[in-house]
Structure formats: C-alpha cells, structure tokens
C-alpha cells in the first residue's frame, strides 16, 4: 500500500482511508488459497525450467509409474495405451524398463 501511495496509485483514497483499506485486505486474504497459488507457481516454474534445460523426461517418468501401476492391476498394454492416450509402441518401450 505504501508503494501505491508513493507511486500515486489511488493516493488520495489510500491516504485518507488507510486503516479501512488495510482492514479490508486482511479480512479478504485467504492464506490457504495464497499458499496453493504459490505452490502451483513454483511447480510451473520448475517444470518450465526443466523442459528448458532438456529434462523433459518427466513425462516419461510419469508414464512409467502409471504403466507400472496399471500392469500390476492386470491391464493389457493396449488398454494402458488407450487410457494414457498414447501409442502402443511408447507403452511397450516404457513397460520394457519395468
């Protein structure tokens, strides 16, 4: 708020009604929502950085884990490929790593 006042953004209102504005902000602030947003932002940044650095095999790791779980439940490779919306060859290659 001080930055807004210093930069002239709503300066008159913020100066005259500073305590009311602070109270309103405190009443409407949702800590849980803020933490979730920060977590998602951090995840998105990390994912983007990983892709940029060439570590895009995170998708393969995720598929590998899903394939492992689905195989353990008795699913066929064809069914797994269909459920994961990918080709059978990819599923077969990843299943061979298990």
mmCIF file of C-alpha atoms in Angstrom:
data_model
loop_
_atom_site.group_PDB
_atom_site.id
_atom_site.type_symbol
_atom_site.label_atom_id
_atom_site.label_comp_id
_atom_site.label_asym_id
_atom_site.label_seq_id
_atom_site.Cartn_x
_atom_site.Cartn_y
_atom_site.Cartn_z
ATOM 1 C CA UNK A 1 0.000 0.000 0.000
ATOM 2 C CA UNK A 2 2.844 2.396 0.777
ATOM 3 C CA UNK A 3 4.256 1.699 -2.680
ATOM 4 C CA UNK A 4 0.929 2.633 -4.267
ATOM 5 C CA UNK A 5 0.790 5.865 -2.268
ATOM 6 C CA UNK A 6 4.412 6.675 -3.178
ATOM 7 C CA UNK A 7 3.731 5.960 -6.871
ATOM 8 C CA UNK A 8 0.491 7.955 -6.855
ATOM 9 C CA UNK A 9 -1.808 4.969 -7.429
ATOM 10 C CA UNK A 10 -5.104 5.771 -5.667
ATOM 11 C CA UNK A 11 -3.030 8.057 -3.434
ATOM 12 C CA UNK A 12 -5.953 10.178 -2.183
ATOM 13 C CA UNK A 13 -8.152 7.230 -1.188
ATOM 14 C CA UNK A 14 -5.317 5.203 0.315
ATOM 15 C CA UNK A 15 -4.036 8.158 2.322
ATOM 16 C CA UNK A 16 -7.453 9.161 3.658
ATOM 17 C CA UNK A 17 -8.729 5.661 4.384
ATOM 18 C CA UNK A 18 -5.538 3.718 5.019
ATOM 19 C CA UNK A 19 -6.764 1.821 8.079
ATOM 20 C CA UNK A 20 -10.030 0.829 6.387
ATOM 21 C CA UNK A 21 -8.166 -0.420 3.322
ATOM 22 C CA UNK A 22 -5.737 -2.436 5.471
ATOM 23 C CA UNK A 23 -8.635 -3.974 7.410
ATOM 24 C CA UNK A 24 -10.443 -4.879 4.190
ATOM 25 C CA UNK A 25 -7.336 -6.541 2.765
ATOM 26 C CA UNK A 26 -6.783 -8.524 5.963
ATOM 27 C CA UNK A 27 -10.408 -9.672 6.056
ATOM 28 C CA UNK A 28 -10.400 -10.887 2.464
ATOM 29 C CA UNK A 29 -6.951 -12.520 2.442
ATOM 30 C CA UNK A 30 -7.135 -16.306 2.122
ATOM 31 C CA UNK A 31 -3.865 -17.857 3.354
ATOM 32 C CA UNK A 32 -4.686 -21.330 2.040
ATOM 33 C CA UNK A 33 -5.546 -20.024 -1.419
ATOM 34 C CA UNK A 34 -2.359 -17.940 -1.451
ATOM 35 C CA UNK A 35 -0.202 -20.936 -0.489
ATOM 36 C CA UNK A 36 -1.798 -23.103 -3.185
ATOM 37 C CA UNK A 37 -1.179 -20.398 -5.775
ATOM 38 C CA UNK A 38 2.462 -20.069 -4.706
ATOM 39 C CA UNK A 39 2.904 -23.846 -4.818
ATOM 40 C CA UNK A 40 1.409 -24.028 -8.318
ATOM 41 C CA UNK A 41 3.555 -21.128 -9.496
ATOM 42 C CA UNK A 42 6.679 -22.842 -8.148
ATOM 43 C CA UNK A 43 5.697 -26.109 -9.806
ATOM 44 C CA UNK A 44 5.042 -24.379 -13.126
ATOM 45 C CA UNK A 45 8.371 -22.537 -12.954
ATOM 46 C CA UNK A 46 10.244 -25.742 -12.130
ATOM 47 C CA UNK A 47 8.523 -27.647 -14.907
ATOM 48 C CA UNK A 48 9.331 -24.901 -17.424
ATOM 49 C CA UNK A 49 12.945 -24.721 -16.266
ATOM 50 C CA UNK A 50 13.283 -28.485 -16.529
ATOM 51 C CA UNK A 51 11.960 -28.511 -20.066
ATOM 52 C CA UNK A 52 14.233 -25.615 -20.989
ATOM 53 C CA UNK A 53 17.263 -27.436 -19.551
ATOM 54 C CA UNK A 54 16.443 -30.573 -21.505
ATOM 55 C CA UNK A 55 14.970 -32.584 -18.646
ATOM 56 C CA UNK A 56 11.710 -33.246 -20.424
ATOM 57 C CA UNK A 57 11.725 -36.932 -19.492
ATOM 58 C CA UNK A 58 9.477 -36.096 -16.553
ATOM 59 C CA UNK A 59 6.595 -37.142 -18.760
ATOM 60 C CA UNK A 60 8.271 -40.481 -19.405
ATOM 61 C CA UNK A 61 8.796 -40.965 -15.665
ATOM 62 C CA UNK A 62 5.142 -40.215 -15.028
ATOM 63 C CA UNK A 63 4.051 -42.619 -17.782
ATOM 64 C CA UNK A 64 6.431 -45.260 -16.454
ATOM 65 C CA UNK A 65 4.891 -45.072 -12.996
ATOM 66 C CA UNK A 66 1.352 -45.181 -14.397
ATOM 67 C CA UNK A 67 2.219 -48.141 -16.602
ATOM 68 C CA UNK A 68 3.785 -49.972 -13.659
ATOM 69 C CA UNK A 69 0.656 -49.465 -11.552
ATOM 70 C CA UNK A 70 -1.701 -50.456 -14.362
ATOM 71 C CA UNK A 71 0.322 -53.584 -15.180
ATOM 72 C CA UNK A 72 0.247 -54.543 -11.512
ATOM 73 C CA UNK A 73 -3.557 -54.346 -11.686
ATOM 74 C CA UNK A 74 -3.575 -56.660 -14.707
ATOM 75 C CA UNK A 75 -4.236 -54.149 -17.506
ATOM 76 C CA UNK A 76 -3.031 -55.027 -21.005
ATOM 77 C CA UNK A 77 -0.552 -52.821 -22.841
ATOM 78 C CA UNK A 78 -3.231 -51.996 -25.406
ATOM 79 C CA UNK A 79 -5.638 -50.861 -22.698
ATOM 80 C CA UNK A 80 -2.921 -48.818 -20.999
ATOM 81 C CA UNK A 81 -2.013 -47.096 -24.283
ATOM 82 C CA UNK A 82 -5.666 -46.261 -24.864
ATOM 83 C CA UNK A 83 -6.137 -44.919 -21.315
ATOM 84 C CA UNK A 84 -2.955 -42.834 -21.484
ATOM 85 C CA UNK A 85 -3.864 -41.644 -24.970
ATOM 86 C CA UNK A 86 -0.529 -42.643 -26.416
ATOM 87 C CA UNK A 87 0.708 -45.201 -28.913
ATOM 88 C CA UNK A 88 1.298 -48.855 -28.074
ATOM 89 C CA UNK A 89 4.982 -48.648 -29.089
ATOM 90 C CA UNK A 90 5.673 -45.997 -26.436
ATOM 91 C CA UNK A 91 3.900 -48.018 -23.773
ATOM 92 C CA UNK A 92 5.816 -51.148 -24.803
ATOM 93 C CA UNK A 93 9.193 -49.342 -24.613
ATOM 94 C CA UNK A 94 8.377 -47.987 -21.154
ATOM 95 C CA UNK A 95 6.986 -51.327 -19.966
ATOM 96 C CA UNK A 96 10.248 -52.991 -21.004
ATOM 97 C CA UNK A 97 12.055 -50.736 -18.496
ATOM 98 C CA UNK A 98 9.994 -52.088 -15.598
#
